[in-house]
């Protein structure tokens, strides 16, 4: 378990906190491009790491993410007029560019240099593959932009989705790197896995974070084979789970494989945005109907703590393990049920929690090291983000688990 002090360090991400300062050193997915569909459109409130911001797309299509409050009298720029190359406050007409420069201060005398001596807080943005990213750290320390695998795919072979989840970022992410829970929580939805419900878990650090394997004995395979499922954690809040693989020839298609990257971006300490990025390596996604239905209202799903995540007790009695429909809804139910910030100091961790322990320790150590002057992990320009992926495979018992990623052609079946 973590102490209360360590739990606070892990979970608090506001400006000036150790974890908040660490996360500000990375490029962060802020919103989907579809939330700002057109130039000079409606500004959109964005809350990231406890900061209230406004995003807008100017007349040239450039995206700005700036402080919500006008630098003049602190009126909200979410009410602003987005026009003619900038966002104008409706209170006194001050106008801002996407980089925070003050373009006009109409009530001031014509000879005033007031606007040249002030700027509005603004963060750099980068738009890629339908997602708007931002960097909130010191400008002189901005890292290279990570080119993930899914960003390289044609538009019809990738997708991005977003859901607002009502709990701290860390407890939701921990569910994604927990290989043992799926044998229970998702048992009504996932079929065909070995019935070995107590996998051997092994982990190792990497330049981007860490990777770990859940190793199971397959049914009826004796001691000859193992089922190896590898999950990745990439700092500061990304996960990679093995791709979905199946033959869709019955539907007129061919072999199909889709890889998934997920990001758990803190909105504040009690809410986060869950982003899911999918790439289909062998064909279009939408043609096979893979994309899930969107959330009910403003990125919030219908199920929540107040309505017990729409749990159906009749369905439970009829054989559905959770009574909750959908794998992601099941994950959301249990992580939100822990409360806005999970009390980790009340936990009792076991052998199945290897990855949870590793993630917490890596992030806490990285935040403390940053305070001492060290560079954050995962920012080495030599890291090939497009080659970071996970996998699962049946392998001979004597083959090291790392070969599933490092030498897959040697064990491909």
Short mmCIF file of C-alpha atoms in Angstrom, two decimals:
data_model
loop_
_atom_site.label_atom_id
_atom_site.label_comp_id
_atom_site.label_asym_id
_atom_site.label_seq_id
_atom_site.Cartn_x
_atom_site.Cartn_y
_atom_site.Cartn_z
CA UNK A 1 0.00 0.00 0.00
CA UNK A 2 0.95 3.66 -0.29
CA UNK A 3 1.10 6.04 2.64
CA UNK A 4 -1.38 8.92 2.64
CA UNK A 5 1.47 11.25 1.74
CA UNK A 6 2.52 9.12 -1.24
CA UNK A 7 -1.09 8.80 -2.37
CA UNK A 8 -1.40 12.58 -2.38
CA UNK A 9 1.82 12.91 -4.36
CA UNK A 10 0.63 10.40 -6.98
CA UNK A 11 -2.82 11.87 -7.42
CA UNK A 12 -2.49 15.67 -7.12
CA UNK A 13 -1.65 17.27 -10.47
CA UNK A 14 -2.37 20.97 -10.06
CA UNK A 15 0.21 23.66 -10.82
CA UNK A 16 3.08 23.54 -8.34
CA UNK A 17 2.50 19.94 -7.22
CA UNK A 18 5.32 17.45 -7.91
CA UNK A 19 3.15 15.23 -10.13
CA UNK A 20 1.58 18.21 -11.85
CA UNK A 21 4.97 19.67 -12.72
CA UNK A 22 6.08 16.27 -14.02
CA UNK A 23 3.05 15.87 -16.30
CA UNK A 24 3.51 19.37 -17.67
CA UNK A 25 6.81 18.24 -19.21
CA UNK A 26 5.01 15.99 -21.73
CA UNK A 27 2.74 16.60 -24.73
CA UNK A 28 -0.83 16.05 -23.48
CA UNK A 29 -3.94 15.11 -25.50
CA UNK A 30 -6.30 17.99 -24.70
CA UNK A 31 -9.34 17.38 -26.89
CA UNK A 32 -10.58 15.85 -30.12
CA UNK A 33 -10.37 17.92 -33.29
CA UNK A 34 -14.10 17.43 -33.77
CA UNK A 35 -14.70 19.57 -30.68
CA UNK A 36 -13.40 22.55 -32.70
CA UNK A 37 -14.84 21.70 -36.10
CA UNK A 38 -14.48 25.01 -37.96
CA UNK A 39 -12.51 28.27 -38.03
CA UNK A 40 -14.12 31.11 -36.08
CA UNK A 41 -16.40 28.61 -34.34
CA UNK A 42 -17.59 28.57 -30.75
CA UNK A 43 -14.78 28.63 -28.14
CA UNK A 44 -14.70 25.55 -25.90
CA UNK A 45 -13.84 25.38 -22.21
CA UNK A 46 -11.01 22.95 -21.47
CA UNK A 47 -9.82 21.98 -18.00
CA UNK A 48 -6.41 20.33 -17.78
CA UNK A 49 -4.34 19.54 -14.68
CA UNK A 50 -6.65 21.76 -12.64
CA UNK A 51 -6.32 24.79 -14.95
CA UNK A 52 -9.36 26.46 -16.55
CA UNK A 53 -8.60 27.16 -20.21
CA UNK A 54 -10.39 27.98 -23.46
CA UNK A 55 -9.68 26.42 -26.84
CA UNK A 56 -10.54 28.13 -30.13
CA UNK A 57 -9.78 27.71 -33.82
CA UNK A 58 -8.97 31.04 -35.47
CA UNK A 59 -9.82 32.22 -38.97
CA UNK A 60 -6.78 30.42 -40.44
CA UNK A 61 -7.66 27.14 -38.70
CA UNK A 62 -4.94 27.43 -36.07
CA UNK A 63 -5.81 26.16 -32.58
CA UNK A 64 -5.18 28.18 -29.45
CA UNK A 65 -5.46 26.99 -25.85
CA UNK A 66 -5.38 30.01 -23.56
CA UNK A 67 -6.31 31.08 -20.04
CA UNK A 68 -10.09 31.29 -19.73
CA UNK A 69 -9.97 34.67 -17.98
CA UNK A 70 -9.33 37.83 -19.92
CA UNK A 71 -6.13 39.60 -18.87
CA UNK A 72 -8.07 42.86 -18.51
CA UNK A 73 -10.89 42.28 -16.02
CA UNK A 74 -11.02 38.47 -15.80
CA UNK A 75 -14.23 37.92 -17.76
CA UNK A 76 -14.51 34.44 -19.28
CA UNK A 77 -13.25 34.18 -22.85
CA UNK A 78 -15.57 31.20 -23.36
CA UNK A 79 -18.18 33.92 -24.10
CA UNK A 80 -15.81 35.61 -26.56
CA UNK A 81 -16.28 36.53 -30.20
CA UNK A 82 -14.05 34.32 -32.36
CA UNK A 83 -13.47 36.40 -35.45
CA UNK A 84 -10.92 37.92 -37.83
CA UNK A 85 -7.90 36.03 -36.57
CA UNK A 86 -8.44 36.15 -32.83
CA UNK A 87 -10.65 35.72 -29.78
CA UNK A 88 -12.26 38.93 -28.55
CA UNK A 89 -13.57 39.43 -25.01
CA UNK A 90 -17.18 40.62 -25.07
CA UNK A 91 -16.64 42.83 -21.98
CA UNK A 92 -14.26 45.48 -23.34
CA UNK A 93 -13.18 44.09 -26.70
CA UNK A 94 -9.64 43.00 -25.88
CA UNK A 95 -8.56 40.57 -28.58
CA UNK A 96 -6.11 37.66 -28.38
CA UNK A 97 -4.14 35.57 -30.86
CA UNK A 98 -3.75 31.78 -30.47
CA UNK A 99 -0.31 32.32 -28.88
CA UNK A 100 -1.69 34.70 -26.22
CA UNK A 101 -0.50 37.92 -27.84
CA UNK A 102 -2.87 40.84 -27.27
CA UNK A 103 -3.89 42.10 -30.68
CA UNK A 104 -6.24 44.93 -29.68
CA UNK A 105 -7.25 46.92 -26.56
CA UNK A 106 -10.02 49.14 -27.98
CA UNK A 107 -10.79 51.25 -24.86
CA UNK A 108 -7.14 52.32 -24.52
CA UNK A 109 -5.72 55.44 -26.23
CA UNK A 110 -4.43 54.91 -29.75
CA UNK A 111 -0.85 55.61 -28.66
CA UNK A 112 -1.02 53.11 -25.77
CA UNK A 113 1.62 50.37 -25.68
CA UNK A 114 -0.29 48.49 -23.01
CA UNK A 115 -0.96 45.51 -25.29
CA UNK A 116 2.71 45.18 -26.16
CA UNK A 117 3.67 44.74 -22.52
CA UNK A 118 1.15 42.02 -21.62
CA UNK A 119 0.32 38.55 -22.81
CA UNK A 120 -2.39 36.05 -21.97
CA UNK A 121 -1.24 32.66 -20.72
CA UNK A 122 -1.28 30.36 -23.74
CA UNK A 123 0.05 26.87 -24.36
CA UNK A 124 1.54 25.54 -27.62
CA UNK A 125 -0.69 23.15 -29.54
CA UNK A 126 -0.18 20.45 -32.12
CA UNK A 127 -2.98 18.84 -34.11
CA UNK A 128 -2.41 15.30 -35.36
CA UNK A 129 -4.71 12.51 -36.56
CA UNK A 130 -7.88 14.11 -35.23
CA UNK A 131 -6.50 15.04 -31.80
CA UNK A 132 -5.35 18.39 -30.39
CA UNK A 133 -2.34 18.14 -28.08
CA UNK A 134 -0.79 20.77 -25.85
CA UNK A 135 2.42 21.30 -23.90
CA UNK A 136 2.06 23.04 -20.51
CA UNK A 137 5.64 23.04 -19.27
CA UNK A 138 8.55 25.47 -19.52
CA UNK A 139 8.88 26.58 -23.18
CA UNK A 140 12.64 26.08 -23.22
CA UNK A 141 12.21 22.44 -22.17
CA UNK A 142 9.56 21.45 -24.71
CA UNK A 143 10.21 17.86 -25.89
CA UNK A 144 9.84 16.58 -29.43
CA UNK A 145 6.27 15.72 -30.39
CA UNK A 146 5.66 11.95 -30.05
CA UNK A 147 4.62 10.31 -33.32
CA UNK A 148 2.63 7.29 -32.11
CA UNK A 149 1.82 4.38 -34.41
CA UNK A 150 -1.88 5.23 -34.79
CA UNK A 151 -1.03 8.73 -36.03
CA UNK A 152 0.70 7.28 -39.11
CA UNK A 153 -2.33 5.34 -40.37
CA UNK A 154 -4.76 6.51 -43.07
CA UNK A 155 -7.87 8.22 -41.72
CA UNK A 156 -10.11 5.19 -42.33
CA UNK A 157 -7.72 2.93 -40.37
CA UNK A 158 -7.59 4.93 -37.15
CA UNK A 159 -10.02 6.34 -34.62
CA UNK A 160 -9.92 8.46 -31.50
CA UNK A 161 -12.56 8.67 -28.79
CA UNK A 162 -12.96 10.46 -25.48
CA UNK A 163 -14.98 9.92 -22.32
CA UNK A 164 -15.02 11.95 -19.09
CA UNK A 165 -14.57 9.71 -16.05
CA UNK A 166 -15.40 10.77 -12.52
CA UNK A 167 -12.32 9.74 -10.58
CA UNK A 168 -8.62 10.44 -10.32
CA UNK A 169 -6.48 9.55 -13.32
CA UNK A 170 -4.29 7.02 -11.53
CA UNK A 171 -6.94 4.57 -10.36
CA UNK A 172 -8.46 4.31 -13.83
CA UNK A 173 -5.05 3.77 -15.44
CA UNK A 174 -4.23 1.11 -12.87
CA UNK A 175 -7.21 -0.89 -14.07
CA UNK A 176 -5.77 -0.93 -17.57
CA UNK A 177 -2.46 -2.44 -16.50
CA UNK A 178 -4.10 -5.07 -14.29
CA UNK A 179 -4.18 -8.34 -16.25
CA UNK A 180 -5.81 -10.47 -13.56
CA UNK A 181 -9.10 -8.59 -13.20
CA UNK A 182 -10.36 -9.46 -16.68
CA UNK A 183 -10.83 -13.11 -15.65
CA UNK A 184 -13.54 -11.89 -13.29
CA UNK A 185 -14.81 -8.40 -14.09
CA UNK A 186 -15.01 -9.12 -17.84
CA UNK A 187 -15.69 -12.86 -17.65
CA UNK A 188 -19.09 -12.52 -19.34
CA UNK A 189 -17.59 -10.66 -22.31
CA UNK A 190 -14.15 -12.20 -22.92
CA UNK A 191 -14.07 -15.77 -24.17
CA UNK A 192 -11.33 -18.17 -25.17
CA UNK A 193 -8.61 -17.28 -22.68
CA UNK A 194 -6.91 -19.98 -20.60
CA UNK A 195 -8.66 -20.87 -17.37
CA UNK A 196 -5.46 -20.20 -15.42
CA UNK A 197 -6.72 -17.32 -13.29
CA UNK A 198 -3.50 -16.78 -11.33
CA UNK A 199 -0.94 -15.73 -13.96
CA UNK A 200 2.72 -15.28 -13.22
CA UNK A 201 3.50 -11.57 -13.53
CA UNK A 202 6.94 -10.23 -14.45
CA UNK A 203 7.93 -6.64 -15.28
CA UNK A 204 10.92 -4.69 -16.53
CA UNK A 205 11.62 -0.99 -16.92
CA UNK A 206 12.04 0.55 -20.37
CA UNK A 207 13.12 3.94 -21.69
CA UNK A 208 9.48 4.95 -22.12
CA UNK A 209 8.14 3.46 -18.85
CA UNK A 210 7.84 -0.28 -18.33
CA UNK A 211 6.36 -3.44 -19.80
CA UNK A 212 5.08 -6.50 -18.05
CA UNK A 213 3.86 -9.96 -18.95
CA UNK A 214 1.01 -12.03 -17.56
CA UNK A 215 2.05 -15.65 -18.19
CA UNK A 216 -0.61 -18.35 -18.06
CA UNK A 217 -0.69 -22.11 -18.62
CA UNK A 218 -3.00 -22.78 -21.58
CA UNK A 219 -5.75 -25.36 -21.24
CA UNK A 220 -4.72 -28.89 -22.23
CA UNK A 221 -1.17 -27.79 -23.12
CA UNK A 222 0.66 -29.36 -20.21
CA UNK A 223 4.10 -27.88 -19.69
CA UNK A 224 4.86 -27.33 -23.37
CA UNK A 225 3.36 -23.89 -23.97
CA UNK A 226 2.50 -20.66 -22.24
CA UNK A 227 0.05 -17.88 -23.06
CA UNK A 228 1.92 -14.56 -22.72
CA UNK A 229 0.03 -11.28 -22.64
CA UNK A 230 2.17 -8.13 -22.54
CA UNK A 231 0.91 -4.73 -21.39
CA UNK A 232 2.86 -1.46 -21.57
CA UNK A 233 2.91 1.73 -19.52
CA UNK A 234 4.39 4.84 -21.15
CA UNK A 235 4.96 7.91 -19.00
CA UNK A 236 3.12 9.85 -17.90
CA UNK A 237 -0.34 8.27 -18.41
CA UNK A 238 -0.45 6.07 -21.53
CA UNK A 239 -1.14 2.33 -21.74
CA UNK A 240 -0.93 -0.26 -24.51
CA UNK A 241 -2.87 -3.52 -24.45
CA UNK A 242 -2.60 -6.38 -26.97
CA UNK A 243 -4.39 -5.88 -30.30
CA UNK A 244 -7.68 -7.51 -31.18
CA UNK A 245 -7.10 -10.18 -33.79
CA UNK A 246 -9.68 -12.14 -35.77
CA UNK A 247 -10.57 -13.40 -39.23
CA UNK A 248 -13.50 -11.49 -40.67
CA UNK A 249 -13.72 -13.51 -43.89
CA UNK A 250 -17.30 -14.48 -43.08
CA UNK A 251 -18.22 -10.82 -43.36
CA UNK A 252 -16.39 -10.45 -46.65
CA UNK A 253 -13.15 -9.17 -45.16
CA UNK A 254 -9.75 -10.62 -44.41
CA UNK A 255 -7.57 -10.96 -41.31
CA UNK A 256 -8.04 -8.06 -38.92
CA UNK A 257 -5.79 -6.61 -36.24
CA UNK A 258 -6.36 -3.42 -34.28
CA UNK A 259 -3.90 -2.00 -31.75
CA UNK A 260 -5.01 0.28 -28.95
CA UNK A 261 -3.30 3.06 -27.01
CA UNK A 262 -5.14 4.73 -24.14
CA UNK A 263 -4.44 7.94 -22.24
CA UNK A 264 -5.78 8.98 -18.83
CA UNK A 265 -5.45 12.77 -18.80
CA UNK A 266 -6.15 14.59 -15.50
CA UNK A 267 -8.84 17.24 -15.76
CA UNK A 268 -8.40 17.91 -12.06
CA UNK A 269 -7.74 15.65 -9.09
CA UNK A 270 -11.20 14.06 -9.18
CA UNK A 271 -11.91 13.79 -12.92
CA UNK A 272 -9.99 12.76 -16.00
CA UNK A 273 -10.46 12.45 -19.75
CA UNK A 274 -10.08 8.90 -21.01
CA UNK A 275 -8.81 8.87 -24.61
CA UNK A 276 -8.72 5.70 -26.69
CA UNK A 277 -6.67 5.64 -29.91
CA UNK A 278 -7.09 2.69 -32.28
CA UNK A 279 -5.21 1.72 -35.42
CA UNK A 280 -6.31 -1.06 -37.73
CA UNK A 281 -3.19 -2.51 -39.30
CA UNK A 282 -4.89 -4.48 -42.08
CA UNK A 283 -7.92 -2.50 -43.22
CA UNK A 284 -10.51 0.19 -42.51
CA UNK A 285 -11.98 0.39 -39.01
CA UNK A 286 -15.43 1.77 -39.66
CA UNK A 287 -16.15 -0.74 -42.42
CA UNK A 288 -16.07 -3.44 -39.79
CA UNK A 289 -18.13 -1.52 -37.30
CA UNK A 290 -15.48 -1.45 -34.59
CA UNK A 291 -15.97 2.07 -33.30
CA UNK A 292 -18.09 2.11 -30.17
CA UNK A 293 -21.08 4.37 -29.73
CA UNK A 294 -20.22 7.75 -28.24
CA UNK A 295 -21.13 8.95 -24.77
CA UNK A 296 -24.62 10.18 -24.01
CA UNK A 297 -24.08 13.88 -23.26
CA UNK A 298 -21.03 16.12 -23.59
CA UNK A 299 -18.58 13.21 -23.40
CA UNK A 300 -20.15 11.88 -20.18
CA UNK A 301 -21.44 8.28 -20.33
CA UNK A 302 -24.91 7.42 -19.11
CA UNK A 303 -23.69 5.18 -16.29
CA UNK A 304 -22.28 6.79 -13.14
CA UNK A 305 -22.03 6.30 -9.37
CA UNK A 306 -25.40 7.93 -8.79
CA UNK A 307 -27.22 5.31 -10.87
CA UNK A 308 -24.88 2.40 -10.00
CA UNK A 309 -23.58 2.46 -13.56
CA UNK A 310 -26.89 1.04 -14.78
CA UNK A 311 -26.18 -2.30 -13.12
CA UNK A 312 -28.88 -4.87 -13.86
CA UNK A 313 -29.33 -7.32 -10.96
CA UNK A 314 -31.69 -9.46 -13.02
CA UNK A 315 -28.95 -9.92 -15.61
CA UNK A 316 -26.54 -10.89 -12.81
CA UNK A 317 -28.92 -13.62 -11.66
CA UNK A 318 -29.21 -14.79 -15.26
CA UNK A 319 -25.46 -15.33 -15.54
CA UNK A 320 -23.92 -11.95 -16.35
CA UNK A 321 -21.05 -11.59 -13.86
CA UNK A 322 -21.37 -7.84 -13.25
CA UNK A 323 -24.81 -6.96 -14.55
CA UNK A 324 -23.12 -4.07 -16.37
CA UNK A 325 -23.07 -4.00 -20.15
CA UNK A 326 -19.73 -3.44 -21.89
CA UNK A 327 -16.10 -3.89 -20.93
CA UNK A 328 -15.29 -0.19 -20.69
CA UNK A 329 -18.43 0.45 -18.62
CA UNK A 330 -17.37 -2.32 -16.25
CA UNK A 331 -13.91 -0.81 -15.86
CA UNK A 332 -15.41 2.62 -15.25
CA UNK A 333 -17.83 1.26 -12.64
CA UNK A 334 -15.19 -0.32 -10.42
CA UNK A 335 -12.66 2.51 -10.67
CA UNK A 336 -15.27 5.21 -10.02
CA UNK A 337 -16.70 3.11 -7.16
CA UNK A 338 -13.43 3.67 -5.27
CA UNK A 339 -14.38 7.32 -4.85
CA UNK A 340 -12.94 10.46 -6.46
CA UNK A 341 -9.48 9.61 -5.10
CA UNK A 342 -8.89 5.99 -4.08
CA UNK A 343 -7.66 5.53 -0.46
CA UNK A 344 -4.63 3.43 -1.39
CA UNK A 345 -3.42 3.45 2.22
CA UNK A 346 -6.30 1.04 2.96
CA UNK A 347 -5.29 -1.50 0.29
CA UNK A 348 -3.67 -4.92 0.70
CA UNK A 349 -1.73 -5.63 -2.48
CA UNK A 350 -0.74 -9.12 -3.57
CA UNK A 351 1.29 -10.97 -6.19
CA UNK A 352 -1.24 -10.03 -8.89
CA UNK A 353 -0.47 -6.32 -8.41
CA UNK A 354 3.07 -6.25 -9.79
CA UNK A 355 2.27 -3.71 -12.52
CA UNK A 356 0.27 -1.47 -10.19
CA UNK A 357 3.18 -1.28 -7.78
CA UNK A 358 5.65 -0.65 -10.61
CA UNK A 359 3.62 2.22 -12.11
CA UNK A 360 3.15 3.98 -8.77
CA UNK A 361 6.80 3.67 -7.88
CA UNK A 362 8.02 4.89 -11.27
CA UNK A 363 5.77 7.95 -11.24
CA UNK A 364 6.41 8.86 -7.60
CA UNK A 365 10.16 8.45 -8.05
CA UNK A 366 10.07 10.51 -11.27
CA UNK A 367 8.17 13.35 -9.58
CA UNK A 368 10.59 13.41 -6.67
CA UNK A 369 13.59 13.26 -9.01
CA UNK A 370 12.25 16.21 -11.02
CA UNK A 371 12.20 18.26 -7.81
CA UNK A 372 15.84 17.34 -7.35
CA UNK A 373 16.75 18.48 -10.86
CA UNK A 374 16.60 15.23 -12.85
CA UNK A 375 15.03 14.95 -16.29
CA UNK A 376 11.67 13.13 -16.59
CA UNK A 377 11.70 9.59 -18.05
CA UNK A 378 10.46 8.87 -21.55
CA UNK A 379 11.58 12.14 -23.15
CA UNK A 380 14.73 10.86 -24.86
CA UNK A 381 14.51 12.00 -28.52
CA UNK A 382 15.87 8.61 -29.58
CA UNK A 383 12.70 6.82 -28.44
CA UNK A 384 10.68 5.58 -31.44
CA UNK A 385 7.13 6.15 -30.28
CA UNK A 386 5.73 4.59 -33.45
CA UNK A 387 7.35 1.28 -32.49
CA UNK A 388 5.86 1.10 -28.98
CA UNK A 389 3.18 -1.59 -28.95
CA UNK A 390 1.97 -4.60 -27.02
CA UNK A 391 1.06 -8.14 -28.04
CA UNK A 392 -0.06 -11.51 -26.78
CA UNK A 393 0.90 -14.93 -28.05
CA UNK A 394 1.14 -18.64 -27.37
CA UNK A 395 4.84 -19.48 -26.98
CA UNK A 396 6.93 -22.55 -26.15
CA UNK A 397 7.48 -22.77 -22.42
CA UNK A 398 11.24 -22.31 -22.76
CA UNK A 399 11.01 -19.04 -24.76
CA UNK A 400 11.61 -15.82 -22.78
CA UNK A 401 8.48 -13.68 -22.55
CA UNK A 402 10.32 -10.68 -24.02
CA UNK A 403 10.52 -12.50 -27.36
CA UNK A 404 6.82 -11.83 -27.93
CA UNK A 405 7.78 -8.21 -28.67
CA UNK A 406 11.50 -8.38 -29.37
CA UNK A 407 11.59 -11.43 -31.68
CA UNK A 408 7.98 -12.21 -32.70
CA UNK A 409 8.93 -13.87 -36.00
CA UNK A 410 10.76 -16.60 -34.09
CA UNK A 411 7.63 -17.69 -32.25
CA UNK A 412 4.79 -16.69 -34.57
CA UNK A 413 2.15 -19.40 -34.86
#
